[in-house]
CSV table of C-alpha atoms in Angstrom, one decimal:
chain,number,residue,atom,x,y,z
A,1,UNK,CA,12.2,13.9,-24.0
A,2,UNK,CA,15.9,14.9,-23.5
A,3,UNK,CA,18.7,12.6,-22.5
A,4,UNK,CA,18.5,13.3,-18.8
A,5,UNK,CA,14.8,12.6,-18.7
A,6,UNK,CA,15.3,9.4,-20.6
A,7,UNK,CA,17.6,8.0,-18.0
A,8,UNK,CA,15.7,9.3,-14.9
A,9,UNK,CA,12.6,7.7,-16.4
A,10,UNK,CA,14.6,4.4,-16.4
A,11,UNK,CA,15.5,5.0,-12.8
A,12,UNK,CA,11.8,5.4,-11.9
A,13,UNK,CA,11.0,2.1,-13.7
A,14,UNK,CA,13.7,0.3,-11.8
A,15,UNK,CA,12.7,1.8,-8.4
A,16,UNK,CA,9.2,0.5,-8.8
A,17,UNK,CA,10.6,-3.0,-8.5
A,18,UNK,CA,10.9,-2.3,-4.7
A,19,UNK,CA,7.3,-1.3,-4.2
A,20,UNK,CA,6.0,-2.7,-0.9
A,21,UNK,CA,9.4,-4.0,0.1
A,22,UNK,CA,11.6,-1.0,1.0
A,23,UNK,CA,9.7,0.4,4.0
A,24,UNK,CA,10.7,2.6,5.9
A,25,UNK,CA,13.1,3.5,3.1
A,26,UNK,CA,12.0,5.1,-0.2
A,27,UNK,CA,12.0,3.4,-3.6
A,28,UNK,CA,15.1,4.4,-5.6
A,29,UNK,CA,16.5,3.5,-8.9
A,30,UNK,CA,19.9,4.3,-10.4
A,31,UNK,CA,21.6,3.9,-13.8
A,32,UNK,CA,25.2,4.6,-14.9
A,33,UNK,CA,25.7,5.9,-18.4
A,34,UNK,CA,28.8,6.0,-20.6
A,35,UNK,CA,28.6,7.3,-24.2
A,36,UNK,CA,24.8,7.2,-24.1
A,37,UNK,CA,24.9,3.5,-23.1
A,38,UNK,CA,23.8,2.1,-19.7
A,39,UNK,CA,26.7,0.2,-18.2
A,40,UNK,CA,25.2,-0.5,-14.9
A,41,UNK,CA,21.8,-0.2,-13.2
A,42,UNK,CA,20.1,-1.2,-9.9
A,43,UNK,CA,17.4,-0.4,-7.4
A,44,UNK,CA,16.9,-0.5,-3.7
A,45,UNK,CA,15.3,-3.9,-2.9
A,46,UNK,CA,14.8,-3.9,0.9
A,47,UNK,CA,15.7,-1.8,4.0
A,48,UNK,CA,19.1,-2.9,5.3
A,49,UNK,CA,20.2,-4.1,1.9
A,50,UNK,CA,22.4,-2.0,-0.5
A,51,UNK,CA,21.0,1.1,-2.0
A,52,UNK,CA,20.3,1.7,-5.7
A,53,UNK,CA,23.6,3.5,-6.3
A,54,UNK,CA,25.6,0.7,-4.8
A,55,UNK,CA,23.8,-1.9,-6.9
A,56,UNK,CA,24.3,0.2,-10.1
A,57,UNK,CA,28.0,0.7,-9.4
A,58,UNK,CA,28.5,-3.0,-8.6
A,59,UNK,CA,26.8,-3.9,-11.9
A,60,UNK,CA,29.4,-2.0,-13.9
A,61,UNK,CA,31.9,-4.5,-15.3
A,62,UNK,CA,34.6,-2.1,-16.3
A,63,UNK,CA,35.1,0.2,-13.3
A,64,UNK,CA,37.6,2.3,-15.3
A,65,UNK,CA,34.7,3.9,-17.1
A,66,UNK,CA,33.2,5.4,-14.0
A,67,UNK,CA,35.3,8.5,-14.0
A,68,UNK,CA,33.9,9.4,-17.5
A,69,UNK,CA,30.4,8.2,-16.8
A,70,UNK,CA,27.2,9.9,-15.4
A,71,UNK,CA,25.3,8.4,-12.6
A,72,UNK,CA,21.5,9.0,-12.6
A,73,UNK,CA,19.4,8.5,-9.5
A,74,UNK,CA,15.7,9.2,-8.9
A,75,UNK,CA,16.3,10.5,-5.3
A,76,UNK,CA,19.2,12.4,-3.7
A,77,UNK,CA,21.9,10.1,-2.6
A,78,UNK,CA,22.1,9.7,1.2
A,79,UNK,CA,25.0,11.4,3.0
A,80,UNK,CA,24.6,9.8,6.5
A,81,UNK,CA,25.5,6.5,8.0
A,82,UNK,CA,22.4,4.4,8.6
A,83,UNK,CA,22.0,0.7,8.2
A,84,UNK,CA,24.2,1.0,5.1
A,85,UNK,CA,27.1,3.4,4.3
A,86,UNK,CA,26.3,6.8,2.7
A,87,UNK,CA,25.9,6.6,-1.1
A,88,UNK,CA,27.2,10.2,-1.7
A,89,UNK,CA,30.6,9.2,-0.3
A,90,UNK,CA,30.7,6.1,-2.5
A,91,UNK,CA,30.0,8.1,-5.6
A,92,UNK,CA,33.0,10.4,-4.8
A,93,UNK,CA,35.2,7.4,-3.8
A,94,UNK,CA,34.5,5.8,-7.2
A,95,UNK,CA,35.5,8.9,-9.1
A,96,UNK,CA,32.1,9.6,-10.6
A,97,UNK,CA,32.0,13.4,-11.2
A,98,UNK,CA,28.7,13.7,-13.2
A,99,UNK,CA,25.6,13.2,-11.1
A,100,UNK,CA,21.9,13.7,-12.2
A,101,UNK,CA,19.2,13.6,-9.5
A,102,UNK,CA,15.5,13.5,-9.9
A,103,UNK,CA,14.4,15.1,-6.6
A,104,UNK,CA,15.9,16.2,-3.3
A,105,UNK,CA,15.3,13.8,-0.3
A,106,UNK,CA,13.0,15.5,2.3
A,107,UNK,CA,14.2,13.3,5.1
A,108,UNK,CA,15.8,15.6,7.6
A,109,UNK,CA,18.8,13.2,7.7
A,110,UNK,CA,19.5,14.0,4.0
A,111,UNK,CA,17.6,17.0,2.7
A,112,UNK,CA,20.2,18.6,0.5
A,113,UNK,CA,23.2,17.3,2.4
A,114,UNK,CA,23.9,14.7,-0.2
A,115,UNK,CA,24.0,17.2,-3.0
A,116,UNK,CA,26.2,19.6,-0.9
A,117,UNK,CA,28.7,16.7,-0.2
A,118,UNK,CA,28.9,15.9,-3.9
A,119,UNK,CA,29.4,19.5,-5.0
A,120,UNK,CA,32.0,20.1,-2.2
A,121,UNK,CA,33.9,17.1,-3.6
A,122,UNK,CA,34.1,18.3,-7.1
A,123,UNK,CA,31.0,16.6,-8.7
A,124,UNK,CA,28.9,18.3,-11.3
A,125,UNK,CA,25.4,17.9,-10.0
A,126,UNK,CA,22.1,18.5,-11.7
A,127,UNK,CA,18.9,18.3,-9.6
A,128,UNK,CA,15.2,18.4,-10.6
A,129,UNK,CA,14.8,16.1,-13.7
A,130,UNK,CA,11.3,14.7,-13.9
A,131,UNK,CA,10.8,16.0,-10.4
A,132,UNK,CA,7.0,15.6,-10.2
A,133,UNK,CA,7.3,12.0,-11.5
A,134,UNK,CA,10.0,11.3,-8.9
A,135,UNK,CA,7.8,12.8,-6.2
A,136,UNK,CA,4.8,10.7,-7.2
A,137,UNK,CA,7.0,7.6,-7.1
A,138,UNK,CA,7.7,8.2,-3.4
A,139,UNK,CA,4.4,10.0,-2.5
A,140,UNK,CA,4.2,7.8,0.6
A,141,UNK,CA,7.8,8.6,1.7
A,142,UNK,CA,7.4,12.3,1.1
A,143,UNK,CA,4.0,12.5,2.9
A,144,UNK,CA,5.5,10.7,5.9
A,145,UNK,CA,8.4,13.1,6.2
A,146,UNK,CA,6.6,16.3,5.2
A,147,UNK,CA,3.3,15.8,7.0
A,148,UNK,CA,4.6,13.5,9.8
A,149,UNK,CA,1.9,11.0,9.1
A,150,UNK,CA,1.3,8.0,6.8
A,151,UNK,CA,0.0,8.4,3.3
A,152,UNK,CA,-3.7,7.4,3.8
A,153,UNK,CA,-5.7,5.4,1.3
A,154,UNK,CA,-9.4,4.9,1.9
A,155,UNK,CA,-11.0,1.8,0.4
A,156,UNK,CA,-14.5,0.4,0.5
A,157,UNK,CA,-17.0,-1.5,-1.6
A,158,UNK,CA,-20.6,-0.3,-1.9
A,159,UNK,CA,-23.7,-1.6,-3.7
A,160,UNK,CA,-25.4,0.2,-6.5
A,161,UNK,CA,-27.9,1.5,-4.0
A,162,UNK,CA,-25.2,2.9,-1.8
A,163,UNK,CA,-24.8,0.4,1.0
A,164,UNK,CA,-21.6,-0.9,2.5
A,165,UNK,CA,-23.1,-3.8,4.5
A,166,UNK,CA,-26.3,-5.5,5.3
A,167,UNK,CA,-28.2,-5.1,8.6
A,168,UNK,CA,-26.4,-7.1,11.3
A,169,UNK,CA,-27.8,-8.6,14.5
A,170,UNK,CA,-26.6,-11.1,17.1
A,171,UNK,CA,-27.5,-14.0,14.9
A,172,UNK,CA,-25.6,-12.8,11.8
A,173,UNK,CA,-22.7,-14.9,10.6
A,174,UNK,CA,-19.2,-13.4,11.4
A,175,UNK,CA,-18.4,-13.3,7.7
A,176,UNK,CA,-18.2,-10.5,5.1
A,177,UNK,CA,-21.2,-9.6,3.0
A,178,UNK,CA,-19.3,-9.6,-0.4
A,179,UNK,CA,-20.2,-6.8,-2.7
A,180,UNK,CA,-17.3,-6.7,-5.2
A,181,UNK,CA,-16.4,-9.5,-7.6
A,182,UNK,CA,-13.3,-11.8,-7.4
A,183,UNK,CA,-11.3,-9.6,-9.7
A,184,UNK,CA,-11.9,-6.6,-7.5
A,185,UNK,CA,-11.0,-8.6,-4.5
A,186,UNK,CA,-7.7,-9.6,-6.1
A,187,UNK,CA,-7.1,-5.9,-6.9
A,188,UNK,CA,-7.5,-5.2,-3.2
A,189,UNK,CA,-4.9,-7.8,-2.3
A,190,UNK,CA,-2.5,-6.2,-4.8
A,191,UNK,CA,-3.1,-2.9,-3.0
A,192,UNK,CA,-2.4,-4.5,0.3
A,193,UNK,CA,0.9,-5.8,-0.9
A,194,UNK,CA,2.0,-2.3,-1.9
A,195,UNK,CA,1.2,-0.6,1.4
A,196,UNK,CA,2.8,-0.5,4.8
A,197,UNK,CA,-0.3,-1.0,7.0
A,198,UNK,CA,-4.0,-1.7,6.9
A,199,UNK,CA,-6.6,-0.4,9.4
A,200,UNK,CA,-10.2,-1.3,10.3
A,201,UNK,CA,-12.6,-0.3,13.0
A,202,UNK,CA,-14.2,-2.3,15.9
A,203,UNK,CA,-17.4,-3.3,14.0
A,204,UNK,CA,-15.4,-4.7,11.1
A,205,UNK,CA,-13.5,-6.9,13.5
A,206,UNK,CA,-16.6,-8.1,15.3
A,207,UNK,CA,-18.7,-8.6,12.2
A,208,UNK,CA,-16.2,-10.1,9.8
A,209,UNK,CA,-13.3,-11.4,11.9
A,210,UNK,CA,-10.9,-10.5,9.0
A,211,UNK,CA,-7.4,-11.7,8.5
A,212,UNK,CA,-6.2,-8.6,6.6
A,213,UNK,CA,-3.3,-10.3,4.9
A,214,UNK,CA,-2.2,-10.8,1.3
A,215,UNK,CA,-3.7,-13.9,-0.1
A,216,UNK,CA,-4.6,-13.4,-3.8
A,217,UNK,CA,-1.4,-11.6,-4.7
A,218,UNK,CA,2.3,-12.0,-3.9
A,219,UNK,CA,4.0,-9.7,-1.5
A,220,UNK,CA,4.6,-8.7,2.1
A,221,UNK,CA,1.7,-8.7,4.5
A,222,UNK,CA,0.9,-5.2,5.8
A,223,UNK,CA,1.1,-4.3,9.5
A,224,UNK,CA,-2.5,-4.8,10.8
A,225,UNK,CA,-4.1,-2.1,12.8
A,226,UNK,CA,-7.5,-2.0,14.4
A,227,UNK,CA,-9.5,0.4,16.6
A,228,UNK,CA,-11.1,-1.2,19.7
A,229,UNK,CA,-12.1,1.5,22.2
A,230,UNK,CA,-13.5,-0.9,24.9
A,231,UNK,CA,-11.5,-3.9,23.7
A,232,UNK,CA,-14.5,-6.0,22.6
A,233,UNK,CA,-12.5,-8.2,20.2
A,234,UNK,CA,-12.5,-11.8,21.4
A,235,UNK,CA,-9.1,-13.2,22.3
A,236,UNK,CA,-9.4,-15.8,19.5
A,237,UNK,CA,-10.1,-13.3,16.7
A,238,UNK,CA,-7.8,-13.6,13.8
A,239,UNK,CA,-6.2,-10.2,14.2
A,240,UNK,CA,-4.8,-11.2,17.6
A,241,UNK,CA,-3.2,-14.5,16.5
A,242,UNK,CA,0.2,-12.9,16.5
A,243,UNK,CA,1.0,-14.1,12.9
A,244,UNK,CA,1.5,-10.6,11.7
A,245,UNK,CA,2.6,-7.4,13.5
A,246,UNK,CA,-0.6,-5.8,14.8
A,247,UNK,CA,-1.3,-2.5,16.5
A,248,UNK,CA,-4.5,-2.1,18.6
A,249,UNK,CA,-5.8,1.3,19.5
A,250,UNK,CA,-7.9,1.2,22.7
A,251,UNK,CA,-9.0,3.3,25.7
A,252,UNK,CA,-9.0,0.2,27.9
A,253,UNK,CA,-6.2,-0.7,30.2
A,254,UNK,CA,-3.5,-2.5,28.3
A,255,UNK,CA,-4.0,-6.2,28.2
A,256,UNK,CA,-1.4,-8.6,29.4
A,257,UNK,CA,1.1,-9.0,26.5
A,258,UNK,CA,0.9,-12.5,25.2
A,259,UNK,CA,2.6,-12.0,21.9
A,260,UNK,CA,5.4,-9.7,20.8
A,261,UNK,CA,3.7,-9.2,17.5
A,262,UNK,CA,0.6,-7.6,19.1
A,263,UNK,CA,1.0,-4.0,20.4
A,264,UNK,CA,-1.5,-2.0,22.4
A,265,UNK,CA,-1.7,1.7,22.1
A,266,UNK,CA,-3.9,3.7,24.5
A,267,UNK,CA,-5.4,6.9,23.1
A,268,UNK,CA,-8.1,9.4,24.2
A,269,UNK,CA,-11.3,8.7,22.3
A,270,UNK,CA,-13.0,12.0,23.3
A,271,UNK,CA,-11.3,14.1,20.5
A,272,UNK,CA,-9.0,14.0,17.5
A,273,UNK,CA,-8.9,10.2,17.1
A,274,UNK,CA,-7.7,10.2,13.5
A,275,UNK,CA,-4.9,12.7,14.3
A,276,UNK,CA,-3.9,10.7,17.4
A,277,UNK,CA,-3.7,7.5,15.4
A,278,UNK,CA,-1.5,9.2,12.7
A,279,UNK,CA,0.8,10.5,15.4
A,280,UNK,CA,1.3,7.0,16.9
A,281,UNK,CA,1.8,5.5,13.5
A,282,UNK,CA,4.4,8.1,12.7
A,283,UNK,CA,6.3,7.0,15.8
A,284,UNK,CA,6.3,3.4,14.4
A,285,UNK,CA,7.5,4.7,11.0
A,286,UNK,CA,4.4,3.6,9.2
A,287,UNK,CA,4.6,5.3,5.8
A,288,UNK,CA,1.3,4.3,4.2
A,289,UNK,CA,-2.0,2.9,5.4
A,290,UNK,CA,-5.1,1.5,3.8
A,291,UNK,CA,-8.3,2.1,5.8
A,292,UNK,CA,-10.7,-0.7,4.8
A,293,UNK,CA,-13.6,0.0,7.2
A,294,UNK,CA,-16.0,0.3,8.6
A,295,UNK,CA,-18.2,3.2,7.5
A,296,UNK,CA,-17.8,5.0,10.8
A,297,UNK,CA,-14.0,4.7,10.8
A,298,UNK,CA,-13.8,5.8,7.1
A,299,UNK,CA,-16.1,8.8,7.7
A,300,UNK,CA,-14.1,9.9,10.7
A,301,UNK,CA,-11.0,10.3,8.5
A,302,UNK,CA,-13.0,11.9,5.7
A,303,UNK,CA,-14.6,14.5,8.1
A,304,UNK,CA,-11.2,15.8,9.2
A,305,UNK,CA,-9.9,15.7,5.6
A,306,UNK,CA,-7.2,13.2,6.6
A,307,UNK,CA,-6.8,11.2,3.5
A,308,UNK,CA,-4.8,11.2,0.3
A,309,UNK,CA,-6.5,8.7,-2.1
A,310,UNK,CA,-9.8,6.8,-2.1
A,311,UNK,CA,-10.7,3.6,-4.0
A,312,UNK,CA,-14.4,2.9,-4.1
A,313,UNK,CA,-15.6,-0.4,-5.6
A,314,UNK,CA,-19.2,-0.3,-6.8
A,315,UNK,CA,-20.5,-3.8,-7.1
A,316,UNK,CA,-23.2,-5.1,-9.4
A,317,UNK,CA,-25.5,-5.8,-6.4
A,318,UNK,CA,-28.4,-4.2,-4.4
A,319,UNK,CA,-29.0,-4.6,-0.7
A,320,UNK,CA,-32.1,-2.4,-0.5
A,321,UNK,CA,-31.3,-1.7,3.1
A,322,UNK,CA,-28.3,-1.7,5.4
A,323,UNK,CA,-25.4,0.4,6.5
A,324,UNK,CA,-24.9,3.4,4.2
A,325,UNK,CA,-21.5,3.9,2.5
A,326,UNK,CA,-19.3,6.9,3.6
A,327,UNK,CA,-19.9,10.2,1.9
A,328,UNK,CA,-17.0,11.7,0.0
A,329,UNK,CA,-17.6,15.2,-1.4
A,330,UNK,CA,-14.8,15.1,-4.0
A,331,UNK,CA,-14.7,14.9,-7.8
A,332,UNK,CA,-13.5,11.5,-9.0
A,333,UNK,CA,-10.0,11.3,-10.6
A,334,UNK,CA,-10.5,8.1,-12.6
A,335,UNK,CA,-13.0,5.4,-13.2
A,336,UNK,CA,-11.9,1.8,-14.0
A,337,UNK,CA,-14.2,-1.1,-15.1
A,338,UNK,CA,-13.3,-4.4,-13.4
A,339,UNK,CA,-15.6,-7.0,-15.1
A,340,UNK,CA,-19.1,-6.0,-13.8
A,341,UNK,CA,-17.7,-3.8,-11.0
A,342,UNK,CA,-16.8,-0.1,-11.3
A,343,UNK,CA,-13.7,1.2,-9.4
A,344,UNK,CA,-13.9,5.0,-8.7
A,345,UNK,CA,-10.6,6.6,-7.7
A,346,UNK,CA,-10.3,9.9,-5.9
A,347,UNK,CA,-7.2,12.0,-5.1
A,348,UNK,CA,-7.0,14.6,-2.3
A,349,UNK,CA,-3.7,16.3,-3.4
């Protein structure tokens, strides 16, 4: 590993501290180096708050060293005025002439303009250090801007005999039929804390009455999304309690708005439902989404190849009968043992 890679790697480590908190902004880390010594470092903590470069510069005690130092940043510095001032301008103002960047920002508001501004103002700029690692760090952000849709994660639990749920009837309890163990369930809450939104279908709402929040981990609750074509969800279901921002996709006429946190989006259910959902979520700047069920909803996204990663928890139980799990014709990327459960990870990129 060369010197530049060493410090960009540190930028990536710092950036990860913002995972789940920076939406709709990317995760970014920055370090400032003088004589092979880090004299300042920082990361972007939350949208609307100072960017990584600002925090790194502010952390430098002796500002006279900046003109002879090198600033490293995992993502191209912004060059436009948003909720905070442009970082490229700040770098120039502080007299930092050596800039090393992990990867170009694909956001159309930046997309090379930051690098151009730095070069036009006398900076020595190197771009493309640990580029693939920097891309992976912000895979959600890049997917959102390049494909104009959220980064989509499929997640379900299935039994050893391939079922996702037991047979349900009118007398069934409105509770989940647990398949995975408590450690896998905690892992899922950790996933929720990382992602921007979480989506379920109508039957999951009717059968389980889920909360879809973060309980067994610390972090922000994701935006809750559910599909309800005929609006069958009872008014007292947990997803309509207004405690968390919730988007409902329906074909029914919009219900009278009783809570600012509950948004109704009418779509055409006769065709391209997954694509329509993604288009609406792009409008709301939703960068990533976990689809947690049910089987029909998951299979709908699989059938049109609209997914990026899948996490399948295989529990140490048998149902013998019930609702079959989705079918995913893809080679697994990784297998993880979680006590007596097996987590199989798939990647579609």
